[in-house]
JSON list of C-alpha atoms and ligand atoms in Angstrom, two decimals:
[
{"chain": "A", "resi": 1, "resn": "MET", "atom": "CA", "xyz": [109.14, 176.01, 5.55]},
{"chain": "A", "resi": 2, "resn": "LEU", "atom": "CA", "xyz": [107.95, 174.08, 2.49]},
{"chain": "A", "resi": 3, "resn": "LYS", "atom": "CA", "xyz": [105.21, 175.93, 0.60]},
{"chain": "A", "resi": 4, "resn": "LYS", "atom": "CA", "xyz": [101.77, 174.29, 0.59]},
{"chain": "A", "resi": 5, "resn": "ARG", "atom": "CA", "xyz": [100.61, 173.20, -2.85]},
{"chain": "A", "resi": 6, "resn": "ILE", "atom": "CA", "xyz": [97.37, 174.96, -3.84]},
{"chain": "A", "resi": 7, "resn": "ALA", "atom": "CA", "xyz": [94.76, 174.00, -6.46]},
{"chain": "A", "resi": 8, "resn": "VAL", "atom": "CA", "xyz": [92.09, 176.51, -7.48]},
{"chain": "A", "resi": 9, "resn": "LEU", "atom": "CA", "xyz": [88.77, 175.23, -8.87]},
{"chain": "A", "resi": 10, "resn": "VAL", "atom": "CA", "xyz": [86.89, 177.61, -11.16]},
{"chain": "A", "resi": 11, "resn": "SER", "atom": "CA", "xyz": [83.99, 177.81, -13.61]},
{"chain": "A", "resi": 12, "resn": "GLY", "atom": "CA", "xyz": [84.07, 181.27, -15.16]},
{"chain": "A", "resi": 13, "resn": "GLY", "atom": "CA", "xyz": [85.93, 184.56, -15.36]},
{"chain": "A", "resi": 14, "resn": "GLY", "atom": "CA", "xyz": [88.29, 183.82, -12.50]},
{"chain": "A", "resi": 15, "resn": "THR", "atom": "CA", "xyz": [88.65, 187.24, -10.89]},
{"chain": "A", "resi": 16, "resn": "ASN", "atom": "CA", "xyz": [89.10, 185.51, -7.53]},
{"chain": "A", "resi": 17, "resn": "LEU", "atom": "CA", "xyz": [91.80, 183.33, -9.07]},
{"chain": "A", "resi": 18, "resn": "GLN", "atom": "CA", "xyz": [93.43, 186.57, -10.30]},
{"chain": "A", "resi": 19, "resn": "ALA", "atom": "CA", "xyz": [93.26, 188.00, -6.76]},
{"chain": "A", "resi": 20, "resn": "LEU", "atom": "CA", "xyz": [95.12, 184.91, -5.51]},
{"chain": "A", "resi": 21, "resn": "ILE", "atom": "CA", "xyz": [97.74, 185.18, -8.26]},
{"chain": "A", "resi": 22, "resn": "ASP", "atom": "CA", "xyz": [98.21, 188.90, -7.48]},
{"chain": "A", "resi": 23, "resn": "ALA", "atom": "CA", "xyz": [98.58, 188.14, -3.77]},
{"chain": "A", "resi": 24, "resn": "GLN", "atom": "CA", "xyz": [101.24, 185.58, -4.60]},
{"chain": "A", "resi": 25, "resn": "LYS", "atom": "CA", "xyz": [103.08, 188.14, -6.72]},
{"chain": "A", "resi": 26, "resn": "ASP", "atom": "CA", "xyz": [102.96, 190.99, -4.19]},
{"chain": "A", "resi": 27, "resn": "GLY", "atom": "CA", "xyz": [103.85, 188.88, -1.17]},
{"chain": "A", "resi": 28, "resn": "ARG", "atom": "CA", "xyz": [100.52, 188.57, 0.65]},
{"chain": "A", "resi": 29, "resn": "LEU", "atom": "CA", "xyz": [100.40, 184.85, -0.15]},
{"chain": "A", "resi": 30, "resn": "THR", "atom": "CA", "xyz": [103.81, 183.44, 0.70]},
{"chain": "A", "resi": 31, "resn": "SER", "atom": "CA", "xyz": [103.17, 180.17, 2.56]},
{"chain": "A", "resi": 32, "resn": "GLY", "atom": "CA", "xyz": [101.51, 178.49, -0.41]},
{"chain": "A", "resi": 33, "resn": "GLU", "atom": "CA", "xyz": [101.90, 178.27, -4.17]},
{"chain": "A", "resi": 34, "resn": "ILE", "atom": "CA", "xyz": [99.17, 177.85, -6.81]},
{"chain": "A", "resi": 35, "resn": "VAL", "atom": "CA", "xyz": [100.31, 174.86, -8.85]},
{"chain": "A", "resi": 36, "resn": "LEU", "atom": "CA", "xyz": [97.05, 173.83, -10.52]},
{"chain": "A", "resi": 37, "resn": "VAL", "atom": "CA", "xyz": [93.77, 175.27, -11.81]},
{"chain": "A", "resi": 38, "resn": "ILE", "atom": "CA", "xyz": [90.82, 172.96, -12.60]},
{"chain": "A", "resi": 39, "resn": "SER", "atom": "CA", "xyz": [87.68, 174.07, -14.43]},
{"chain": "A", "resi": 40, "resn": "ASN", "atom": "CA", "xyz": [84.44, 172.21, -15.12]},
{"chain": "A", "resi": 41, "resn": "ARG", "atom": "CA", "xyz": [83.98, 174.45, -18.17]},
{"chain": "A", "resi": 42, "resn": "SER", "atom": "CA", "xyz": [86.43, 174.09, -21.04]},
{"chain": "A", "resi": 43, "resn": "LYS", "atom": "CA", "xyz": [85.99, 177.71, -22.15]},
{"chain": "A", "resi": 44, "resn": "ALA", "atom": "CA", "xyz": [86.30, 179.35, -18.72]},
{"chain": "A", "resi": 45, "resn": "TYR", "atom": "CA", "xyz": [88.48, 182.44, -19.03]},
{"chain": "A", "resi": 46, "resn": "ALA", "atom": "CA", "xyz": [90.03, 181.45, -15.70]},
{"chain": "A", "resi": 47, "resn": "LEU", "atom": "CA", "xyz": [91.90, 178.65, -17.54]},
{"chain": "A", "resi": 48, "resn": "GLU", "atom": "CA", "xyz": [93.45, 181.29, -19.77]},
{"chain": "A", "resi": 49, "resn": "ARG", "atom": "CA", "xyz": [94.48, 183.37, -16.75]},
{"chain": "A", "resi": 50, "resn": "ALA", "atom": "CA", "xyz": [96.18, 180.30, -15.28]},
{"chain": "A", "resi": 51, "resn": "ARG", "atom": "CA", "xyz": [98.12, 179.54, -18.48]},
{"chain": "A", "resi": 52, "resn": "GLN", "atom": "CA", "xyz": [99.19, 183.18, -18.82]},
{"chain": "A", "resi": 53, "resn": "ASN", "atom": "CA", "xyz": [100.73, 182.89, -15.37]},
{"chain": "A", "resi": 54, "resn": "GLY", "atom": "CA", "xyz": [102.50, 179.61, -16.01]},
{"chain": "A", "resi": 55, "resn": "ILE", "atom": "CA", "xyz": [100.09, 177.53, -13.92]},
{"chain": "A", "resi": 56, "resn": "ASP", "atom": "CA", "xyz": [98.90, 174.11, -15.15]},
{"chain": "A", "resi": 57, "resn": "ALA", "atom": "CA", "xyz": [95.25, 174.36, -16.24]},
{"chain": "A", "resi": 58, "resn": "VAL", "atom": "CA", "xyz": [93.03, 171.29, -16.52]},
{"chain": "A", "resi": 59, "resn": "PHE", "atom": "CA", "xyz": [89.44, 170.88, -17.74]},
{"chain": "A", "resi": 60, "resn": "VAL", "atom": "CA", "xyz": [87.46, 168.10, -16.02]},
{"chain": "A", "resi": 61, "resn": "SER", "atom": "CA", "xyz": [84.22, 167.27, -17.81]},
{"chain": "A", "resi": 62, "resn": "LYS", "atom": "CA", "xyz": [81.20, 166.46, -15.67]},
{"chain": "A", "resi": 63, "resn": "LYS", "atom": "CA", "xyz": [79.44, 165.03, -18.69]},
{"chain": "A", "resi": 64, "resn": "GLU", "atom": "CA", "xyz": [82.26, 162.63, -19.48]},
{"chain": "A", "resi": 65, "resn": "ALA", "atom": "CA", "xyz": [82.47, 161.60, -15.83]},
{"chain": "A", "resi": 66, "resn": "GLY", "atom": "CA", "xyz": [78.92, 160.25, -16.16]},
{"chain": "A", "resi": 67, "resn": "SER", "atom": "CA", "xyz": [77.87, 160.62, -12.50]},
{"chain": "A", "resi": 68, "resn": "LEU", "atom": "CA", "xyz": [78.46, 162.92, -9.54]},
{"chain": "A", "resi": 69, "resn": "GLU", "atom": "CA", "xyz": [80.76, 160.39, -7.90]},
{"chain": "A", "resi": 70, "resn": "GLY", "atom": "CA", "xyz": [82.58, 159.87, -11.20]},
{"chain": "A", "resi": 71, "resn": "PHE", "atom": "CA", "xyz": [83.08, 163.65, -11.42]},
{"chain": "A", "resi": 72, "resn": "ASP", "atom": "CA", "xyz": [84.37, 163.78, -7.84]},
{"chain": "A", "resi": 73, "resn": "ARG", "atom": "CA", "xyz": [86.76, 160.91, -8.49]},
{"chain": "A", "resi": 74, "resn": "ALA", "atom": "CA", "xyz": [88.05, 162.58, -11.66]},
{"chain": "A", "resi": 75, "resn": "ILE", "atom": "CA", "xyz": [88.76, 165.79, -9.73]},
{"chain": "A", "resi": 76, "resn": "CYS", "atom": "CA", "xyz": [90.43, 163.90, -6.88]},
{"chain": "A", "resi": 77, "resn": "ALA", "atom": "CA", "xyz": [92.62, 161.98, -9.33]},
{"chain": "A", "resi": 78, "resn": "VAL", "atom": "CA", "xyz": [94.09, 165.25, -10.64]},
{"chain": "A", "resi": 79, "resn": "LEU", "atom": "CA", "xyz": [94.43, 166.71, -7.12]},
{"chain": "A", "resi": 80, "resn": "ASP", "atom": "CA", "xyz": [96.21, 163.54, -5.96]},
{"chain": "A", "resi": 81, "resn": "GLU", "atom": "CA", "xyz": [98.53, 163.61, -8.95]},
{"chain": "A", "resi": 82, "resn": "TYR", "atom": "CA", "xyz": [99.60, 167.15, -8.05]},
{"chain": "A", "resi": 83, "resn": "ARG", "atom": "CA", "xyz": [99.91, 166.30, -4.31]},
{"chain": "A", "resi": 84, "resn": "ILE", "atom": "CA", "xyz": [97.60, 169.20, -3.38]},
{"chain": "A", "resi": 85, "resn": "ASP", "atom": "CA", "xyz": [97.50, 170.45, 0.23]},
{"chain": "A", "resi": 86, "resn": "LEU", "atom": "CA", "xyz": [94.79, 173.09, -0.15]},
{"chain": "A", "resi": 87, "resn": "VAL", "atom": "CA", "xyz": [91.87, 173.23, -2.60]},
{"chain": "A", "resi": 88, "resn": "ILE", "atom": "CA", "xyz": [90.29, 176.64, -3.14]},
{"chain": "A", "resi": 89, "resn": "LEU", "atom": "CA", "xyz": [86.84, 176.85, -4.71]},
{"chain": "A", "resi": 90, "resn": "ALA", "atom": "CA", "xyz": [86.92, 180.28, -6.36]},
{"chain": "A", "resi": 91, "resn": "GLY", "atom": "CA", "xyz": [83.69, 180.61, -8.32]},
{"chain": "A", "resi": 92, "resn": "PHE", "atom": "CA", "xyz": [83.40, 176.84, -8.84]},
{"chain": "A", "resi": 93, "resn": "LEU", "atom": "CA", "xyz": [79.73, 176.98, -9.74]},
{"chain": "A", "resi": 94, "resn": "THR", "atom": "CA", "xyz": [78.77, 173.33, -9.97]},
{"chain": "A", "resi": 95, "resn": "ILE", "atom": "CA", "xyz": [77.53, 170.77, -7.50]},
{"chain": "A", "resi": 96, "resn": "THR", "atom": "CA", "xyz": [79.84, 167.92, -6.51]},
{"chain": "A", "resi": 97, "resn": "GLY", "atom": "CA", "xyz": [78.98, 164.68, -4.78]},
{"chain": "A", "resi": 98, "resn": "GLU", "atom": "CA", "xyz": [80.07, 163.65, -1.28]},
{"chain": "A", "resi": 99, "resn": "TYR", "atom": "CA", "xyz": [83.21, 161.77, -2.29]},
{"chain": "A", "resi": 100, "resn": "PHE", "atom": "CA", "xyz": [85.29, 164.91, -2.99]},
{"chain": "A", "resi": 101, "resn": "PRO", "atom": "CA", "xyz": [84.53, 166.85, 0.25]},
{"chain": "A", "resi": 102, "resn": "VAL", "atom": "CA", "xyz": [84.97, 163.72, 2.35]},
{"chain": "A", "resi": 103, "resn": "ARG", "atom": "CA", "xyz": [88.29, 162.74, 0.68]},
{"chain": "A", "resi": 104, "resn": "TYR", "atom": "CA", "xyz": [89.68, 166.27, 1.03]},
{"chain": "A", "resi": 105, "resn": "ARG", "atom": "CA", "xyz": [88.00, 167.04, 4.38]},
{"chain": "A", "resi": 106, "resn": "ASP", "atom": "CA", "xyz": [89.35, 170.18, 6.14]},
{"chain": "A", "resi": 107, "resn": "ARG", "atom": "CA", "xyz": [91.50, 170.93, 3.09]},
{"chain": "A", "resi": 108, "resn": "ILE", "atom": "CA", "xyz": [88.87, 172.64, 0.87]},
{"chain": "A", "resi": 109, "resn": "ILE", "atom": "CA", "xyz": [87.81, 176.27, 1.28]},
{"chain": "A", "resi": 110, "resn": "ASN", "atom": "CA", "xyz": [85.17, 178.21, -0.66]},
{"chain": "A", "resi": 111, "resn": "ILE", "atom": "CA", "xyz": [84.36, 181.89, -1.22]},
{"chain": "A", "resi": 112, "resn": "HIS", "atom": "CA", "xyz": [80.66, 182.76, -1.13]},
{"chain": "A", "resi": 113, "resn": "PRO", "atom": "CA", "xyz": [79.38, 186.25, -2.03]},
{"chain": "A", "resi": 114, "resn": "ALA", "atom": "CA", "xyz": [77.08, 186.74, 0.99]},
{"chain": "A", "resi": 115, "resn": "LEU", "atom": "CA", "xyz": [77.17, 186.69, 4.78]},
{"chain": "A", "resi": 116, "resn": "ILE", "atom": "CA", "xyz": [76.48, 183.01, 5.46]},
{"chain": "A", "resi": 117, "resn": "PRO", "atom": "CA", "xyz": [73.99, 181.75, 6.71]},
{"chain": "A", "resi": 118, "resn": "ALA", "atom": "CA", "xyz": [72.10, 184.35, 4.62]},
{"chain": "A", "resi": 119, "resn": "PHE", "atom": "CA", "xyz": [71.56, 183.77, 0.89]},
{"chain": "A", "resi": 120, "resn": "CYS", "atom": "CA", "xyz": [73.45, 180.51, 0.64]},
{"chain": "A", "resi": 121, "resn": "GLY", "atom": "CA", "xyz": [72.90, 176.85, -0.20]},
{"chain": "A", "resi": 122, "resn": "LYS", "atom": "CA", "xyz": [71.41, 175.29, -3.29]},
{"chain": "A", "resi": 123, "resn": "GLY", "atom": "CA", "xyz": [70.58, 177.78, -6.07]},
{"chain": "A", "resi": 124, "resn": "PHE", "atom": "CA", "xyz": [72.49, 180.67, -4.48]},
{"chain": "A", "resi": 125, "resn": "TYR", "atom": "CA", "xyz": [75.45, 181.37, -6.72]},
{"chain": "A", "resi": 126, "resn": "GLY", "atom": "CA", "xyz": [76.89, 184.24, -8.74]},
{"chain": "A", "resi": 127, "resn": "LEU", "atom": "CA", "xyz": [74.50, 187.08, -9.50]},
{"chain": "A", "resi": 128, "resn": "HIS", "atom": "CA", "xyz": [71.49, 185.21, -8.00]},
{"chain": "A", "resi": 129, "resn": "VAL", "atom": "CA", "xyz": [72.92, 185.81, -4.52]},
{"chain": "A", "resi": 130, "resn": "HIS", "atom": "CA", "xyz": [72.92, 189.59, -5.00]},
{"chain": "A", "resi": 131, "resn": "GLU", "atom": "CA", "xyz": [69.44, 189.58, -6.60]},
{"chain": "A", "resi": 132, "resn": "ALA", "atom": "CA", "xyz": [68.16, 187.75, -3.50]},
{"chain": "A", "resi": 133, "resn": "ALA", "atom": "CA", "xyz": [69.89, 190.15, -1.10]},
{"chain": "A", "resi": 134, "resn": "LEU", "atom": "CA", "xyz": [68.43, 193.19, -2.88]},
{"chain": "A", "resi": 135, "resn": "GLU", "atom": "CA", "xyz": [64.95, 191.65, -3.04]},
{"chain": "A", "resi": 136, "resn": "TYR", "atom": "CA", "xyz": [65.04, 190.91, 0.70]},
{"chain": "A", "resi": 137, "resn": "GLY", "atom": "CA", "xyz": [66.10, 194.46, 1.48]},
{"chain": "A", "resi": 138, "resn": "VAL", "atom": "CA", "xyz": [69.11, 193.73, 3.68]},
{"chain": "A", "resi": 139, "resn": "LYS", "atom": "CA", "xyz": [71.20, 196.76, 4.65]},
{"chain": "A", "resi": 140, "resn": "LEU", "atom": "CA", "xyz": [74.46, 194.82, 4.85]},
{"chain": "A", "resi": 141, "resn": "THR", "atom": "CA", "xyz": [75.90, 192.08, 2.72]},
{"chain": "A", "resi": 142, "resn": "GLY", "atom": "CA", "xyz": [79.41, 190.83, 2.03]},
{"chain": "A", "resi": 143, "resn": "ALA", "atom": "CA", "xyz": [81.40, 187.66, 1.56]},
{"chain": "A", "resi": 144, "resn": "THR", "atom": "CA", "xyz": [82.33, 184.55, 3.51]},
{"chain": "A", "resi": 145, "resn": "VAL", "atom": "CA", "xyz": [85.25, 182.14, 3.25]},
{"chain": "A", "resi": 146, "resn": "HIS", "atom": "CA", "xyz": [84.44, 178.78, 4.79]},
{"chain": "A", "resi": 147, "resn": "PHE", "atom": "CA", "xyz": [85.57, 175.18, 4.90]},
{"chain": "A", "resi": 148, "resn": "VAL", "atom": "CA", "xyz": [83.66, 172.88, 2.57]},
{"chain": "A", "resi": 149, "resn": "ASN", "atom": "CA", "xyz": [81.74, 169.86, 3.82]},
{"chain": "A", "resi": 150, "resn": "GLU", "atom": "CA", "xyz": [78.97, 167.74, 2.27]},
{"chain": "A", "resi": 151, "resn": "ILE", "atom": "CA", "xyz": [76.34, 170.46, 2.87]},
{"chain": "A", "resi": 152, "resn": "PRO", "atom": "CA", "xyz": [76.33, 173.26, 0.25]},
{"chain": "A", "resi": 153, "resn": "ASP", "atom": "CA", "xyz": [77.85, 176.37, 1.93]},
{"chain": "A", "resi": 154, "resn": "GLY", "atom": "CA", "xyz": [77.52, 174.52, 5.26]},
{"chain": "A", "resi": 155, "resn": "GLY", "atom": "CA", "xyz": [81.09, 174.21, 6.55]},
{"chain": "A", "resi": 156, "resn": "ALA", "atom": "CA", "xyz": [82.78, 176.15, 9.36]},
{"chain": "A", "resi": 157, "resn": "ILE", "atom": "CA", "xyz": [83.31, 179.86, 8.71]},
{"chain": "A", "resi": 158, "resn": "ILE", "atom": "CA", "xyz": [86.88, 181.17, 8.44]},
{"chain": "A", "resi": 159, "resn": "LEU", "atom": "CA", "xyz": [86.50, 184.87, 7.54]},
{"chain": "A", "resi": 160, "resn": "GLN", "atom": "CA", "xyz": [83.65, 187.28, 6.77]},
{"chain": "A", "resi": 161, "resn": "LYS", "atom": "CA", "xyz": [83.48, 190.90, 5.70]},
{"chain": "A", "resi": 162, "resn": "ALA", "atom": "CA", "xyz": [80.40, 193.11, 5.48]},
{"chain": "A", "resi": 163, "resn": "ILE", "atom": "CA", "xyz": [79.66, 196.19, 3.37]},
{"chain": "A", "resi": 164, "resn": "PRO", "atom": "CA", "xyz": [76.54, 198.40, 3.17]},
{"chain": "A", "resi": 165, "resn": "VAL", "atom": "CA", "xyz": [73.92, 197.89, 0.47]},
{"chain": "A", "resi": 166, "resn": "LEU", "atom": "CA", "xyz": [73.17, 201.21, -1.24]},
{"chain": "A", "resi": 167, "resn": "ASP", "atom": "CA", "xyz": [69.68, 202.41, -2.22]},
{"chain": "A", "resi": 168, "resn": "ASP", "atom": "CA", "xyz": [70.55, 202.55, -5.90]},
{"chain": "A", "resi": 169, "resn": "ASP", "atom": "CA", "xyz": [72.41, 199.22, -6.05]},
{"chain": "A", "resi": 170, "resn": "THR", "atom": "CA", "xyz": [71.63, 196.80, -8.87]},
{"chain": "A", "resi": 171, "resn": "PRO", "atom": "CA", "xyz": [72.66, 193.12, -8.64]},
{"chain": "A", "resi": 172, "resn": "GLU", "atom": "CA", "xyz": [75.59, 194.00, -10.89]},
{"chain": "A", "resi": 173, "resn": "THR", "atom": "CA", "xyz": [76.88, 197.00, -8.90]},
{"chain": "A", "resi": 174, "resn": "LEU", "atom": "CA", "xyz": [76.49, 195.08, -5.65]},
{"chain": "A", "resi": 175, "resn": "GLN", "atom": "CA", "xyz": [78.35, 192.08, -7.07]},
{"chain": "A", "resi": 176, "resn": "GLN", "atom": "CA", "xyz": [81.22, 194.32, -8.19]},
{"chain": "A", "resi": 177, "resn": "ARG", "atom": "CA", "xyz": [81.55, 196.01, -4.77]},
{"chain": "A", "resi": 178, "resn": "VAL", "atom": "CA", "xyz": [81.34, 192.71, -2.87]},
{"chain": "A", "resi": 179, "resn": "MET", "atom": "CA", "xyz": [84.04, 191.30, -5.12]},
{"chain": "A", "resi": 180, "resn": "ARG", "atom": "CA", "xyz": [86.37, 194.29, -4.91]},
{"chain": "A", "resi": 181, "resn": "GLU", "atom": "CA", "xyz": [85.88, 195.18, -1.24]},
{"chain": "A", "resi": 182, "resn": "CYS", "atom": "CA", "xyz": [85.36, 191.71, 0.24]},
{"chain": "A", "resi": 183, "resn": "GLU", "atom": "CA", "xyz": [86.11, 188.64, -1.90]},
{"chain": "A", "resi": 184, "resn": "TRP", "atom": "CA", "xyz": [89.42, 189.68, -3.46]},
{"chain": "A", "resi": 185, "resn": "GLN", "atom": "CA", "xyz": [90.75, 190.55, 0.01]},
{"chain": "A", "resi": 186, "resn": "LEU", "atom": "CA", "xyz": [89.35, 187.69, 2.09]},
{"chain": "A", "resi": 187, "resn": "LEU", "atom": "CA", "xyz": [90.30, 184.80, -0.19]},
{"chain": "A", "resi": 188, "resn": "PRO", "atom": "CA", "xyz": [94.08, 185.45, -0.35]},
{"chain": "A", "resi": 189, "resn": "GLN", "atom": "CA", "xyz": [94.03, 186.21, 3.38]},
{"chain": "A", "resi": 190, "resn": "ALA", "atom": "CA", "xyz": [92.32, 182.88, 4.19]},
{"chain": "A", "resi": 191, "resn": "ALA", "atom": "CA", "xyz": [94.65, 181.00, 1.84]},
{"chain": "A", "resi": 192, "resn": "GLU", "atom": "CA", "xyz": [97.70, 182.45, 3.59]},
{"chain": "A", "resi": 193, "resn": "LEU", "atom": "CA", "xyz": [96.29, 181.65, 7.06]},
{"chain": "A", "resi": 194, "resn": "PHE", "atom": "CA", "xyz": [95.61, 178.05, 6.02]},
{"chain": "A", "resi": 195, "resn": "CYS", "atom": "CA", "xyz": [99.00, 177.57, 4.39]},
{"chain": "A", "resi": 196, "resn": "ALA", "atom": "CA", "xyz": [100.81, 179.09, 7.37]},
{"chain": "A", "resi": 197, "resn": "GLY", "atom": "CA", "xyz": [99.06, 176.55, 9.61]},
{"chain": "A", "resi": 198, "resn": "ARG", "atom": "CA", "xyz": [97.20, 179.26, 11.50]},
{"chain": "A", "resi": 199, "resn": "LEU", "atom": "CA", "xyz": [93.64, 177.88, 11.21]},
{"chain": "A", "resi": 200, "resn": "LYS", "atom": "CA", "xyz": [92.44, 175.59, 13.99]},
{"chain": "A", "resi": 201, "resn": "ILE", "atom": "CA", "xyz": [89.07, 173.89, 13.44]},
{"chain": "A", "resi": 202, "resn": "GLU", "atom": "CA", "xyz": [87.04, 173.20, 16.58]},
{"chain": "A", "resi": 203, "resn": "GLY", "atom": "CA", "xyz": [83.68, 171.84, 15.43]},
{"chain": "A", "resi": 204, "resn": "ARG", "atom": "CA", "xyz": [81.81, 174.72, 13.77]},
{"chain": "A", "resi": 205, "resn": "HIS", "atom": "CA", "xyz": [84.39, 177.22, 15.00]},
{"chain": "A", "resi": 206, "resn": "VAL", "atom": "CA", "xyz": [87.62, 178.18, 13.30]},
{"chain": "A", "resi": 207, "resn": "LYS", "atom": "CA", "xyz": [90.23, 179.81, 15.51]},
{"chain": "A", "resi": 208, "resn": "ILE", "atom": "CA", "xyz": [92.86, 182.03, 13.92]},
{"chain": "A", "resi": 209, "resn": "LEU", "atom": "CA", "xyz": [96.12, 181.46, 15.73]},
{"chain": "A", "resi": 210, "resn": "PRO", "atom": "CA", "xyz": [98.41, 184.45, 16.19]},
{"chain": "A", "resi": 211, "resn": "GLU", "atom": "CA", "xyz": [101.68, 184.08, 14.33]},
{"chain": "A", "resi": 212, "resn": "SER", "atom": "CA", "xyz": [103.73, 183.77, 17.51]},
{"chain": "A", "resi": 213, "resn": "GLU", "atom": "CA", "xyz": [101.45, 181.12, 19.09]},
{"chain": "A", "resi": 214, "resn": "HIS", "atom": "CA", "xyz": [101.60, 179.07, 15.92]},
{"chain": "A", "resi": 215, "resn": "VAL", "atom": "CA", "xyz": [105.40, 179.19, 15.85]},
{"chain": "A", "resi": 216, "resn": "MET", "atom": "CA", "xyz": [105.51, 178.17, 19.53]},
{"chain": "A", "resi": 217, "resn": "GLU", "atom": "CA", "xyz": [103.20, 175.17, 18.86]},
{"chain": "A", "resi": 218, "resn": "GLU", "atom": "CA", "xyz": [105.37, 174.09, 15.95]},
{"chain": "A", "resi": 219, "resn": "ASN", "atom": "CA", "xyz": [108.56, 174.20, 18.03]},
{"chain": "A", "resi": 220, "resn": "GLN", "atom": "CA", "xyz": [107.14, 172.21, 20.93]},
{"chain": "B", "resi": 1, "resn": "GAR", "atom": "C1", "xyz": [82.25, 185.12, -7.23]},
{"chain": "B", "resi": 1, "resn": "GAR", "atom": "O1", "xyz": [81.46, 186.22, -6.86]},
{"chain": "B", "resi": 1, "resn": "GAR", "atom": "C2", "xyz": [82.12, 184.01, -6.20]},
{"chain": "B", "resi": 1, "resn": "GAR", "atom": "O2", "xyz": [82.01, 184.49, -4.90]},
{"chain": "B", "resi": 1, "resn": "GAR", "atom": "C3", "xyz": [80.85, 183.35, -6.66]},
{"chain": "B", "resi": 1, "resn": "GAR", "atom": "O3", "xyz": [80.94, 183.33, -8.06]},
{"chain": "B", "resi": 1, "resn": "GAR", "atom": "C4", "xyz": [81.71, 184.46, -8.50]},
{"chain": "B", "resi": 1, "resn": "GAR", "atom": "C5", "xyz": [82.80, 183.96, -9.42]},
{"chain": "B", "resi": 1, "resn": "GAR", "atom": "O4", "xyz": [83.52, 185.02, -9.99]},
{"chain": "B", "resi": 1, "resn": "GAR", "atom": "N1", "xyz": [80.70, 182.06, -6.06]},
{"chain": "B", "resi": 1, "resn": "GAR", "atom": "C6", "xyz": [79.52, 181.56, -5.67]},
{"chain": "B", "resi": 1, "resn": "GAR", "atom": "O5", "xyz": [78.46, 182.11, -5.86]},
{"chain": "B", "resi": 1, "resn": "GAR", "atom": "C7", "xyz": [79.61, 180.20, -4.98]},
{"chain": "B", "resi": 1, "resn": "GAR", "atom": "N2", "xyz": [78.36, 179.87, -4.36]},
{"chain": "B", "resi": 1, "resn": "GAR", "atom": "P1", "xyz": [85.00, 184.85, -10.55]},
{"chain": "B", "resi": 1, "resn": "GAR", "atom": "O6", "xyz": [84.99, 183.66, -11.51]},
{"chain": "B", "resi": 1, "resn": "GAR", "atom": "O7", "xyz": [85.26, 186.12, -11.27]},
{"chain": "B", "resi": 1, "resn": "GAR", "atom": "O8", "xyz": [85.93, 184.63, -9.39]}
]
């Protein structure tokens, strides 16, 4: 089967991008291939990670685009050029307009460092999410991979994983554990499921098809 072409959108350090690259190398991500990394920040270390791994890395400037729709169109132009099948938002910490999620509907997934619908939406990104979880006093937190629609963090949920919050957690220690124990596992897993054609969207619900069922559907 032809591998799906994956683009990863980033803004910062890119540890989630690294988790995807590692999964590709050790055979957990086999149905898709990362062919492009786009950043809205020219100095994002994630761009460097991409280049070091032989992946094309492109900076798209929001400022130069002039408007949200202009920014969306600039991103879509690069995605179109690379004939991308799956777009992964992996720490893409900037707001887009509606054009991009509508154009690439059901083909964009995002990793969020909390158990959606808790601590999500506008203003909840990066360390802020963990500060909010600690302030609220939740006993469990985690990460969510979901499809992206026009509502921030509002699309159908694909995978979630929870871990306990510890009494002596700081936003930084919690962020590290959520990344290591949840995000870096869930994102490659969701990418593989998507690329293998095993995700079936039914409204707000995403069904994960067993491997055998998927093969049967394909052969019918
Ligand atoms: C990750 O924790 C990711 O879940 C989060 O930003 C971090 C990026 O780290 N994303 C959001 O908060 C999106 N709302 P990374 O650049 O090292 O992957």
